Structures are given as structure tokens and as C-alpha cells.
Amino acid sequence: MTIWPNAQITSERMKQLYPYILRKWREGWTLAQIAQTACSCNDGQNIAPSPAALKVVPTRRLSLSPTGAVPGQTFGSDEIRDAGSVSRLKLQAEIAELKAKSIGTEIEILYRRMRGATESVRAKLEEQRQRLVSQLDQQKKQAEAATARLAELESTGRLSAVGRKPKAKKEPVQKAEPATPKPARQKRPAKAANPAPAAPVQAPSPPPAASMNAVEDTIAKLYEDD
């Protein structure tokens, strides 16, 4: 409003600008930066969204600087390298288109040969032509799919799961069953060492012989009361 005071900033125009304003606000732009880039006014009365406001530029990096570039070095757009995902899709589309062109040439050659061929030869050539037509259709579909995915990547910065080759599931590795343990060998009992010779048992020594006098005294006491 400050730059173009006579311009009519309608709610309909603001609805058109709002997605750009919100996107840049989330990216950390100031309101002044957003206002300077959101729209333009060529006649001083009617504002229009700038091309930058209408074109969604994905945050994903789809291009790379030239090999060996250093900070501060300038280079043109013809020196920019494609990121790996972009390069692969472009290569897929180019190869499919080249194959389709080659198959088309083979089909044209068959048409020329079929003109003057006999009936039996023409039937064989027709079988070859049908196979080539099927291959041609397949290559065209591959080229179209790669081109469509490239456009999706450049516009959104993402690739949907449609068209991707499903990853092969790895079969779980079965653990080998442990081998049956062999029965432990039983150890033979160790041979007993030769026992030491037993000491000879000594016979108990006989009690000392009682004297005859002591025996007689004892017998005499037994009869004292009588």
C-alpha cells in the first residue's frame, strides 16, 4: 500500500497471495521481504502476483554447483549439475526414448520387407512386427513414467510411492540347528595305588601276673563275715 497507494488490494487477490506469504513466513522471511516479492503493479492501480509467488520452489536441493566450485565463484545455469535423483530420471527417460526410436526403425524396415514378401514369409514378419510393437509400447510407457516422476520431483521436491519398484523382502536367515552333542566318554576309574603294607597287629600284652599272696588275701576277705 505504501509503494502503490492507488492500487486496490482486494480480498480475492490476497487469497491468491496467501499461500506464498504463509510459505515464506514459515521459512523465516520478514514481512517486508515478503511484501517486496509477493506482487507487482505495472499500472499503479492493479496488483498482480509475481511469478515467484505463483511458482512453488521446493526446498529440496535438486541441482548442484559445478565440480570444484568454491565460495564466491560465479557460474551460469549451463554449468549447474543435476542432483542424483534428477539425473537418474532424466537418464531413464532418454534411454527409453532412444530404444523406442530404434524399435520404430525396425518396424519400418519390416513394413518395407513385407511389401514384396510371399504369404508364408509375410506371416513370419507379421509375428516379428507384433513383438516389436509390444516392445515399442513398453518403452513409451517407461519414458512417460520417468518424465512424469521428474515433473513431480521438480514441482514438489518429493516422489510418491507410485511407480517405484517394491523392495524385495529379505528372507529371514534360518539359524542352523545345533548339532546333537555326542555322549561324553565315561572316564575309567583310576587304578588304586598299591596300598602300603598294613602294620602288624600287636597282640595285647597279657596282664601282669598276680602274686599268689594277693589272691589268697582276696579269698580270705570273702569269708571274713562268715
PDB file of C-alpha atoms in Angstrom:
ATOM      1  CA  MET A   1       0.000   0.000   0.000  1.00  0.00           C
ATOM      2  CA  THR A   2       2.956   2.316   0.659  1.00  0.00           C
ATOM      3  CA  ILE A   3       4.589   1.639  -2.702  1.00  0.00           C
ATOM      4  CA  TRP A   4       1.347   1.625  -4.743  1.00  0.00           C
ATOM      5  CA  PRO A   5      -1.124   3.773  -2.805  1.00  0.00           C
ATOM      6  CA  ASN A   6      -3.674   3.779  -5.650  1.00  0.00           C
ATOM      7  CA  ALA A   7      -3.723   0.002  -6.077  1.00  0.00           C
ATOM      8  CA  GLN A   8      -6.772  -1.956  -4.996  1.00  0.00           C
ATOM      9  CA  ILE A   9      -5.714  -4.810  -2.747  1.00  0.00           C
ATOM     10  CA  THR A  10      -8.823  -6.957  -2.739  1.00  0.00           C
ATOM     11  CA  SER A  11      -9.564  -9.995  -0.614  1.00  0.00           C
ATOM     12  CA  GLU A  12      -9.674 -12.156  -3.740  1.00  0.00           C
ATOM     13  CA  ARG A  13      -6.127 -11.107  -4.644  1.00  0.00           C
ATOM     14  CA  MET A  14      -4.965 -11.719  -1.086  1.00  0.00           C
ATOM     15  CA  LYS A  15      -6.389 -15.267  -1.193  1.00  0.00           C
ATOM     16  CA  GLN A  16      -4.209 -15.809  -4.242  1.00  0.00           C
ATOM     17  CA  LEU A  17      -1.139 -14.421  -2.459  1.00  0.00           C
ATOM     18  CA  TYR A  18      -1.722 -16.044   0.935  1.00  0.00           C
ATOM     19  CA  PRO A  19      -0.091 -19.446   0.199  1.00  0.00           C
ATOM     20  CA  TYR A  20       3.111 -17.678  -0.843  1.00  0.00           C
ATOM     21  CA  ILE A  21       3.014 -15.354   2.198  1.00  0.00           C
ATOM     22  CA  LEU A  22       2.489 -18.255   4.591  1.00  0.00           C
ATOM     23  CA  ARG A  23       5.214 -20.353   2.978  1.00  0.00           C
ATOM     24  CA  LYS A  24       7.802 -17.586   3.171  1.00  0.00           C
ATOM     25  CA  TRP A  25       6.781 -16.678   6.729  1.00  0.00           C
ATOM     26  CA  ARG A  26       7.439 -20.272   7.785  1.00  0.00           C
ATOM     27  CA  GLU A  27      10.822 -20.099   6.084  1.00  0.00           C
ATOM     28  CA  GLY A  28      11.744 -17.146   8.278  1.00  0.00           C
ATOM     29  CA  TRP A  29      11.237 -14.233   5.888  1.00  0.00           C
ATOM     30  CA  THR A  30      10.286 -10.839   7.324  1.00  0.00           C
ATOM     31  CA  LEU A  31       7.034  -9.161   6.330  1.00  0.00           C
ATOM     32  CA  ALA A  32       8.978  -6.547   4.365  1.00  0.00           C
ATOM     33  CA  GLN A  33      10.772  -9.224   2.340  1.00  0.00           C
ATOM     34  CA  ILE A  34       7.508 -10.992   1.636  1.00  0.00           C
ATOM     35  CA  ALA A  35       5.761  -7.802   0.538  1.00  0.00           C
ATOM     36  CA  GLN A  36       8.608  -6.848  -1.803  1.00  0.00           C
ATOM     37  CA  THR A  37       8.472 -10.155  -3.649  1.00  0.00           C
ATOM     38  CA  ALA A  38       4.802 -11.145  -3.433  1.00  0.00           C
ATOM     39  CA  CYS A  39       3.312  -8.926  -6.117  1.00  0.00           C
ATOM     40  CA  SER A  40       3.911  -6.235  -8.718  1.00  0.00           C
ATOM     41  CA  CYS A  41       1.880  -3.299 -10.079  1.00  0.00           C
ATOM     42  CA  ASN A  42       2.630  -2.191 -13.615  1.00  0.00           C
ATOM     43  CA  ASP A  43      -0.094   0.457 -13.994  1.00  0.00           C
ATOM     44  CA  GLY A  44      -0.115   1.748 -10.435  1.00  0.00           C
ATOM     45  CA  GLN A  45      -3.669   0.574  -9.829  1.00  0.00           C
ATOM     46  CA  ASN A  46      -3.836  -3.195 -10.183  1.00  0.00           C
ATOM     47  CA  ILE A  47      -1.502  -5.516  -8.376  1.00  0.00           C
ATOM     48  CA  ALA A  48      -0.672  -8.996  -9.662  1.00  0.00           C
ATOM     49  CA  PRO A  49       1.173 -11.867  -8.039  1.00  0.00           C
ATOM     50  CA  SER A  50       4.772 -12.074  -9.088  1.00  0.00           C
ATOM     51  CA  PRO A  51       5.938 -15.222 -10.907  1.00  0.00           C
ATOM     52  CA  ALA A  52       7.920 -16.109  -7.789  1.00  0.00           C
ATOM     53  CA  ALA A  53       4.716 -16.057  -5.740  1.00  0.00           C
ATOM     54  CA  LEU A  54       2.890 -18.398  -8.102  1.00  0.00           C
ATOM     55  CA  LYS A  55       5.718 -20.869  -8.642  1.00  0.00           C
ATOM     56  CA  VAL A  56       6.346 -23.261  -5.781  1.00  0.00           C
ATOM     57  CA  VAL A  57      10.068 -23.851  -5.499  1.00  0.00           C
ATOM     58  CA  PRO A  58      10.775 -26.990  -3.465  1.00  0.00           C
ATOM     59  CA  THR A  59      13.228 -26.672  -0.616  1.00  0.00           C
ATOM     60  CA  ARG A  60      14.883 -29.919  -1.618  1.00  0.00           C
ATOM     61  CA  ARG A  61      18.146 -29.318  -3.462  1.00  0.00           C
ATOM     62  CA  LEU A  62      17.686 -30.635  -6.997  1.00  0.00           C
ATOM     63  CA  SER A  63      20.813 -29.102  -8.513  1.00  0.00           C
ATOM     64  CA  LEU A  64      24.463 -28.922  -7.558  1.00  0.00           C
ATOM     65  CA  SER A  65      27.219 -26.431  -8.170  1.00  0.00           C
ATOM     66  CA  PRO A  66      29.942 -27.257 -10.723  1.00  0.00           C
ATOM     67  CA  THR A  67      32.572 -29.714  -9.623  1.00  0.00           C
ATOM     68  CA  GLY A  68      35.336 -27.909  -7.755  1.00  0.00           C
ATOM     69  CA  ALA A  69      33.372 -24.688  -7.229  1.00  0.00           C
ATOM     70  CA  VAL A  70      34.443 -22.567  -4.246  1.00  0.00           C
ATOM     71  CA  PRO A  71      32.537 -19.923  -2.250  1.00  0.00           C
ATOM     72  CA  GLY A  72      32.391 -16.618  -4.120  1.00  0.00           C
ATOM     73  CA  GLN A  73      32.750 -18.235  -7.553  1.00  0.00           C
ATOM     74  CA  THR A  74      30.063 -17.345 -10.091  1.00  0.00           C
ATOM     75  CA  PHE A  75      28.757 -19.719 -12.752  1.00  0.00           C
ATOM     76  CA  GLY A  76      25.941 -19.871 -15.270  1.00  0.00           C
ATOM     77  CA  SER A  77      22.930 -22.151 -15.385  1.00  0.00           C
ATOM     78  CA  ASP A  78      24.594 -24.237 -18.093  1.00  0.00           C
ATOM     79  CA  GLU A  79      27.247 -25.270 -15.534  1.00  0.00           C
ATOM     80  CA  ILE A  80      24.812 -26.465 -12.880  1.00  0.00           C
ATOM     81  CA  ARG A  81      24.741 -30.210 -12.290  1.00  0.00           C
ATOM     82  CA  ASP A  82      21.610 -32.215 -11.626  1.00  0.00           C
ATOM     83  CA  ALA A  83      21.208 -33.950  -8.293  1.00  0.00           C
ATOM     84  CA  GLY A  84      21.356 -37.745  -8.372  1.00  0.00           C
ATOM     85  CA  SER A  85      17.569 -38.293  -8.299  1.00  0.00           C
ATOM     86  CA  VAL A  86      17.008 -35.843 -11.171  1.00  0.00           C
ATOM     87  CA  SER A  87      19.886 -37.248 -13.201  1.00  0.00           C
ATOM     88  CA  ARG A  88      18.604 -40.831 -12.877  1.00  0.00           C
ATOM     89  CA  LEU A  89      15.076 -39.924 -14.006  1.00  0.00           C
ATOM     90  CA  LYS A  90      16.377 -37.955 -16.982  1.00  0.00           C
ATOM     91  CA  LEU A  91      18.611 -40.854 -17.972  1.00  0.00           C
ATOM     92  CA  GLN A  92      15.714 -43.331 -17.721  1.00  0.00           C
ATOM     93  CA  ALA A  93      13.555 -41.157 -19.971  1.00  0.00           C
ATOM     94  CA  GLU A  94      16.345 -40.639 -22.531  1.00  0.00           C
ATOM     95  CA  ILE A  95      17.220 -44.344 -22.736  1.00  0.00           C
ATOM     96  CA  ALA A  96      13.565 -45.352 -23.100  1.00  0.00           C
ATOM     97  CA  GLU A  97      13.075 -42.777 -25.880  1.00  0.00           C
ATOM     98  CA  LEU A  98      16.200 -43.967 -27.727  1.00  0.00           C
ATOM     99  CA  LYS A  99      15.054 -47.587 -27.507  1.00  0.00           C
ATOM    100  CA  ALA A 100      11.604 -46.610 -28.746  1.00  0.00           C
ATOM    101  CA  LYS A 101      13.168 -44.804 -31.685  1.00  0.00           C
ATOM    102  CA  SER A 102      15.329 -47.834 -32.513  1.00  0.00           C
ATOM    103  CA  ILE A 103      12.342 -50.194 -32.335  1.00  0.00           C
ATOM    104  CA  GLY A 104      10.350 -47.859 -34.553  1.00  0.00           C
ATOM    105  CA  THR A 105      13.082 -48.080 -37.173  1.00  0.00           C
ATOM    106  CA  GLU A 106      12.972 -51.887 -37.045  1.00  0.00           C
ATOM    107  CA  ILE A 107       9.202 -51.816 -37.507  1.00  0.00           C
ATOM    108  CA  GLU A 108       9.571 -49.562 -40.535  1.00  0.00           C
ATOM    109  CA  ILE A 109      12.110 -51.970 -42.030  1.00  0.00           C
ATOM    110  CA  LEU A 110       9.668 -54.869 -41.560  1.00  0.00           C
ATOM    111  CA  TYR A 111       6.945 -52.939 -43.356  1.00  0.00           C
ATOM    112  CA  ARG A 112       9.244 -52.472 -46.342  1.00  0.00           C
ATOM    113  CA  ARG A 113      10.146 -56.177 -46.382  1.00  0.00           C
ATOM    114  CA  MET A 114       6.516 -57.263 -46.114  1.00  0.00           C
ATOM    115  CA  ARG A 115       5.551 -55.455 -49.323  1.00  0.00           C
ATOM    116  CA  GLY A 116       7.169 -57.908 -51.696  1.00  0.00           C
ATOM    117  CA  ALA A 117       7.270 -60.981 -49.456  1.00  0.00           C
ATOM    118  CA  THR A 118       5.409 -64.204 -50.071  1.00  0.00           C
ATOM    119  CA  GLU A 119       2.458 -65.173 -47.942  1.00  0.00           C
ATOM    120  CA  SER A 120       4.443 -67.531 -45.672  1.00  0.00           C
ATOM    121  CA  VAL A 121       7.285 -65.055 -45.220  1.00  0.00           C
ATOM    122  CA  ARG A 122       4.830 -62.248 -44.583  1.00  0.00           C
ATOM    123  CA  ALA A 123       3.226 -64.233 -41.752  1.00  0.00           C
ATOM    124  CA  LYS A 124       6.588 -64.636 -40.025  1.00  0.00           C
ATOM    125  CA  LEU A 125       7.368 -60.958 -40.482  1.00  0.00           C
ATOM    126  CA  GLU A 126       3.990 -60.067 -39.012  1.00  0.00           C
ATOM    127  CA  GLU A 127       4.795 -62.040 -35.862  1.00  0.00           C
ATOM    128  CA  GLN A 128       8.050 -60.121 -35.538  1.00  0.00           C
ATOM    129  CA  ARG A 129       6.221 -56.849 -36.065  1.00  0.00           C
ATOM    130  CA  GLN A 130       3.724 -57.586 -33.316  1.00  0.00           C
ATOM    131  CA  ARG A 131       6.510 -58.352 -30.853  1.00  0.00           C
ATOM    132  CA  LEU A 132       8.261 -55.100 -31.764  1.00  0.00           C
ATOM    133  CA  VAL A 133       5.030 -53.118 -31.396  1.00  0.00           C
ATOM    134  CA  SER A 134       4.621 -54.532 -27.888  1.00  0.00           C
ATOM    135  CA  GLN A 135       8.216 -53.579 -27.021  1.00  0.00           C
ATOM    136  CA  LEU A 136       7.678 -50.118 -28.505  1.00  0.00           C
ATOM    137  CA  ASP A 137       4.602 -49.562 -26.340  1.00  0.00           C
ATOM    138  CA  GLN A 138       6.528 -50.669 -23.258  1.00  0.00           C
ATOM    139  CA  GLN A 139       9.401 -48.253 -23.898  1.00  0.00           C
ATOM    140  CA  LYS A 140       6.996 -45.368 -24.476  1.00  0.00           C
ATOM    141  CA  LYS A 141       5.303 -46.066 -21.150  1.00  0.00           C
ATOM    142  CA  GLN A 142       8.663 -46.146 -19.377  1.00  0.00           C
ATOM    143  CA  ALA A 143       9.638 -42.806 -20.918  1.00  0.00           C
ATOM    144  CA  GLU A 144       6.306 -41.247 -19.943  1.00  0.00           C
ATOM    145  CA  ALA A 145       6.553 -42.578 -16.388  1.00  0.00           C
ATOM    146  CA  ALA A 146      10.097 -41.224 -15.929  1.00  0.00           C
ATOM    147  CA  THR A 147       9.075 -37.831 -17.349  1.00  0.00           C
ATOM    148  CA  ALA A 148       6.028 -37.647 -15.070  1.00  0.00           C
ATOM    149  CA  ARG A 149       8.080 -38.521 -11.979  1.00  0.00           C
ATOM    150  CA  LEU A 150      10.682 -35.925 -12.953  1.00  0.00           C
ATOM    151  CA  ALA A 151       7.972 -33.254 -13.188  1.00  0.00           C
ATOM    152  CA  GLU A 152       6.608 -34.362  -9.806  1.00  0.00           C
ATOM    153  CA  LEU A 153      10.051 -34.133  -8.216  1.00  0.00           C
ATOM    154  CA  GLU A 154      10.772 -30.688  -9.656  1.00  0.00           C
ATOM    155  CA  SER A 155       7.394 -29.277  -8.573  1.00  0.00           C
ATOM    156  CA  THR A 156       7.071 -30.767  -5.085  1.00  0.00           C
ATOM    157  CA  GLY A 157      10.572 -31.905  -4.156  1.00  0.00           C
ATOM    158  CA  ARG A 158       9.183 -35.357  -3.337  1.00  0.00           C
ATOM    159  CA  LEU A 159       8.449 -38.594  -5.128  1.00  0.00           C
ATOM    160  CA  SER A 160       5.338 -40.590  -4.412  1.00  0.00           C
ATOM    161  CA  ALA A 161       5.499 -44.342  -3.945  1.00  0.00           C
ATOM    162  CA  VAL A 162       3.656 -44.867  -7.257  1.00  0.00           C
ATOM    163  CA  GLY A 163       5.994 -46.252  -9.894  1.00  0.00           C
ATOM    164  CA  ARG A 164       8.695 -47.317  -7.509  1.00  0.00           C
ATOM    165  CA  LYS A 165       9.911 -50.833  -7.673  1.00  0.00           C
ATOM    166  CA  PRO A 166       8.963 -52.628  -4.490  1.00  0.00           C
ATOM    167  CA  LYS A 167      11.939 -53.614  -2.450  1.00  0.00           C
ATOM    168  CA  ALA A 168      12.496 -57.306  -2.302  1.00  0.00           C
ATOM    169  CA  LYS A 169      11.865 -58.601   1.155  1.00  0.00           C
ATOM    170  CA  LYS A 170      14.802 -60.392   2.584  1.00  0.00           C
ATOM    171  CA  GLU A 171      14.005 -63.856   3.720  1.00  0.00           C
ATOM    172  CA  PRO A 172      14.865 -64.359   7.374  1.00  0.00           C
ATOM    173  CA  VAL A 173      18.029 -66.324   7.748  1.00  0.00           C
ATOM    174  CA  GLN A 174      17.251 -69.589   9.423  1.00  0.00           C
ATOM    175  CA  LYS A 175      19.650 -70.413  12.170  1.00  0.00           C
ATOM    176  CA  ALA A 176      21.246 -73.775  11.828  1.00  0.00           C
ATOM    177  CA  GLU A 177      20.028 -76.226  14.387  1.00  0.00           C
ATOM    178  CA  PRO A 178      22.707 -77.056  16.933  1.00  0.00           C
ATOM    179  CA  ALA A 179      24.304 -80.385  16.315  1.00  0.00           C
ATOM    180  CA  THR A 180      23.337 -83.164  18.681  1.00  0.00           C
ATOM    181  CA  PRO A 181      26.074 -83.313  21.273  1.00  0.00           C
ATOM    182  CA  LYS A 182      27.991 -86.533  21.381  1.00  0.00           C
ATOM    183  CA  PRO A 183      27.674 -88.505  24.621  1.00  0.00           C
ATOM    184  CA  ALA A 184      30.517 -87.750  26.933  1.00  0.00           C
ATOM    185  CA  ARG A 185      33.000 -90.507  27.264  1.00  0.00           C
ATOM    186  CA  GLN A 186      32.964 -92.091  30.662  1.00  0.00           C
ATOM    187  CA  LYS A 187      36.304 -91.976  32.329  1.00  0.00           C
ATOM    188  CA  ARG A 188      37.677 -95.238  33.527  1.00  0.00           C
ATOM    189  CA  PRO A 189      38.187 -95.347  37.265  1.00  0.00           C
ATOM    190  CA  ALA A 190      41.705 -94.604  38.151  1.00  0.00           C
ATOM    191  CA  LYS A 191      43.700 -97.596  39.299  1.00  0.00           C
ATOM    192  CA  ALA A 192      44.200 -97.615  43.029  1.00  0.00           C
ATOM    193  CA  ALA A 193      47.720 -97.127  44.072  1.00  0.00           C
ATOM    194  CA  ASN A 194      49.407-100.130  45.668  1.00  0.00           C
ATOM    195  CA  PRO A 195      48.354 -99.963  49.303  1.00  0.00           C
ATOM    196  CA  ALA A 196      51.048 -99.673  51.844  1.00  0.00           C
ATOM    197  CA  PRO A 197      51.572-102.917  53.775  1.00  0.00           C
ATOM    198  CA  ALA A 198      49.424-102.967  56.887  1.00  0.00           C
ATOM    199  CA  ALA A 199      51.301-102.659  60.091  1.00  0.00           C
ATOM    200  CA  PRO A 200      51.303-105.974  62.016  1.00  0.00           C
ATOM    201  CA  VAL A 201      48.696-106.028  64.738  1.00  0.00           C
ATOM    202  CA  GLN A 202      50.398-106.350  68.029  1.00  0.00           C
ATOM    203  CA  ALA A 203      48.799-108.842  70.391  1.00  0.00           C
ATOM    204  CA  PRO A 204      47.644-107.266  73.622  1.00  0.00           C
ATOM    205  CA  SER A 205      50.186-107.710  76.258  1.00  0.00           C
ATOM    206  CA  PRO A 206      48.966-110.116  78.961  1.00  0.00           C
ATOM    207  CA  PRO A 207      48.040-108.554  82.268  1.00  0.00           C
ATOM    208  CA  PRO A 208      50.752-108.782  84.828  1.00  0.00           C
ATOM    209  CA  ALA A 209      50.592-111.963  86.735  1.00  0.00           C
ATOM    210  CA  ALA A 210      49.013-111.538  90.143  1.00  0.00           C
ATOM    211  CA  SER A 211      51.071-112.752  93.033  1.00  0.00           C
ATOM    212  CA  MET A 212      49.806-115.767  94.910  1.00  0.00           C
ATOM    213  CA  ASN A 213      49.738-113.849  98.166  1.00  0.00           C
ATOM    214  CA  ALA A 214      47.374-111.219  96.747  1.00  0.00           C
ATOM    215  CA  VAL A 215      44.963-113.916  95.548  1.00  0.00           C
ATOM    216  CA  GLU A 216      44.886-115.610  98.878  1.00  0.00           C
ATOM    217  CA  ASP A 217      44.225-112.310 100.650  1.00  0.00           C
ATOM    218  CA  THR A 218      41.278-111.621  98.406  1.00  0.00           C
ATOM    219  CA  ILE A 219      39.730-115.033  99.029  1.00  0.00           C
ATOM    220  CA  ALA A 220      40.199-114.638 102.737  1.00  0.00           C
ATOM    221  CA  LYS A 221      38.262-111.361 102.756  1.00  0.00           C
ATOM    222  CA  LEU A 222      35.276-113.090 101.110  1.00  0.00           C
ATOM    223  CA  TYR A 223      34.903-115.331 104.177  1.00  0.00           C
ATOM    224  CA  GLU A 224      35.565-112.749 106.849  1.00  0.00           C
ATOM    225  CA  ASP A 225      31.859-112.226 107.645  1.00  0.00           C
ATOM    226  CA  ASP A 226      31.257-115.960 107.947  1.00  0.00           C
TER     227      ASP A 226
END
